[in-house]
Amino acid sequence: MDIVLGLGADDGSAPGHAGDSGHGSIGAPVVGRNGLLDILETARGLGYPPTTEVLRVGARQAVLEGLDGPPRFWSRSLQVD
């Protein structure tokens, strides 16, 4: 598999280049660092179903709210949010 790696390709905008093959990026994914990691994880069977940002934030908030004990450095910020 030919992969075109562009450092800004994960930003969601069109890639700034189409590869050096002279044929553009037809048949070659144009990815950034995160895209390359996804391809490598999938090839090795290490991938996992993606979790949305909302679910991750909700899970983290539930854990922080569930911590008992003295106030911590982030306690006031959690109350405000």
CSV table of C-alpha atoms in Angstrom, one decimal:
chain,number,residue,atom,x,y,z
A,1,MET,CA,0.0,0.0,0.0
A,2,ASP,CA,1.3,3.4,-0.9
A,3,ILE,CA,0.5,6.0,1.8
A,4,VAL,CA,0.9,9.8,1.3
A,5,LEU,CA,1.9,11.3,4.7
A,6,GLY,CA,1.1,15.0,5.2
A,7,LEU,CA,1.6,16.5,8.6
A,8,GLY,CA,-1.5,18.7,8.1
A,9,ALA,CA,-3.8,16.0,6.6
A,10,ASP,CA,-5.5,15.3,9.9
A,11,ASP,CA,-6.8,18.8,10.2
A,12,GLY,CA,-9.8,18.1,8.1
A,13,SER,CA,-9.0,20.3,5.2
A,14,ALA,CA,-7.8,19.2,1.7
A,15,PRO,CA,-4.2,17.9,1.7
A,16,GLY,CA,-1.7,20.4,0.4
A,17,HIS,CA,-0.1,17.8,-1.9
A,18,ALA,CA,-1.2,14.7,-3.8
A,19,GLY,CA,1.9,12.6,-3.6
A,20,ASP,CA,5.1,12.4,-5.6
A,21,SER,CA,4.1,9.6,-7.9
A,22,GLY,CA,2.9,11.9,-10.7
A,23,HIS,CA,-0.5,10.2,-10.5
A,24,GLY,CA,-1.9,12.2,-7.6
A,25,SER,CA,-3.1,10.2,-4.7
A,26,ILE,CA,-5.4,7.7,-6.5
A,27,GLY,CA,-5.1,4.4,-4.7
A,28,ALA,CA,-3.0,6.0,-1.9
A,29,PRO,CA,-4.6,7.3,1.2
A,30,VAL,CA,-3.5,10.8,2.2
A,31,VAL,CA,-3.2,10.8,6.0
A,32,GLY,CA,-1.5,12.7,8.8
A,33,ARG,CA,0.0,11.2,12.0
A,34,ASN,CA,-3.4,10.1,13.4
A,35,GLY,CA,-4.5,8.6,10.1
A,36,LEU,CA,-1.2,6.7,9.8
A,37,LEU,CA,-1.6,5.4,13.3
A,38,ASP,CA,-5.2,4.2,12.4
A,39,ILE,CA,-3.8,2.3,9.4
A,40,LEU,CA,-1.1,0.6,11.4
A,41,GLU,CA,-3.4,-0.3,14.2
A,42,THR,CA,-5.9,-1.8,11.7
A,43,ALA,CA,-3.2,-3.7,9.9
A,44,ARG,CA,-2.0,-5.3,13.2
A,45,GLY,CA,-5.5,-5.9,14.6
A,46,LEU,CA,-5.0,-3.4,17.4
A,47,GLY,CA,-7.8,-1.0,16.4
A,48,TYR,CA,-10.9,-0.4,18.5
A,49,PRO,CA,-14.3,1.2,17.9
A,50,PRO,CA,-13.9,4.9,18.1
A,51,THR,CA,-15.5,6.7,21.0
A,52,THR,CA,-16.9,10.2,20.5
A,53,GLU,CA,-15.5,13.1,22.4
A,54,VAL,CA,-18.9,13.6,24.2
A,55,LEU,CA,-18.8,10.1,25.6
A,56,ARG,CA,-15.2,10.4,26.7
A,57,VAL,CA,-15.9,13.8,28.5
A,58,GLY,CA,-19.0,12.4,30.1
A,59,ALA,CA,-17.1,9.3,31.4
A,60,ARG,CA,-14.3,11.4,32.7
A,61,GLN,CA,-16.7,13.8,34.4
A,62,ALA,CA,-18.5,10.9,36.1
A,63,VAL,CA,-15.3,9.5,37.5
A,64,LEU,CA,-14.2,13.0,38.8
A,65,GLU,CA,-17.6,13.6,40.4
A,66,GLY,CA,-17.5,10.1,42.0
A,67,LEU,CA,-14.1,10.8,43.8
A,68,ASP,CA,-14.7,11.3,47.5
A,69,GLY,CA,-12.3,13.0,49.8
A,70,PRO,CA,-10.8,16.4,50.4
A,71,PRO,CA,-11.1,19.2,47.7
A,72,ARG,CA,-8.6,18.8,44.9
A,73,PHE,CA,-7.0,21.4,42.7
A,74,TRP,CA,-9.7,20.8,40.0
A,75,SER,CA,-12.7,20.6,42.3
A,76,ARG,CA,-13.8,24.3,41.8
A,77,SER,CA,-13.4,24.0,38.0
A,78,LEU,CA,-15.5,20.9,38.0
A,79,GLN,CA,-18.3,22.6,40.0
A,80,VAL,CA,-18.3,25.5,37.5
A,81,ASP,CA,-18.4,23.3,34.5
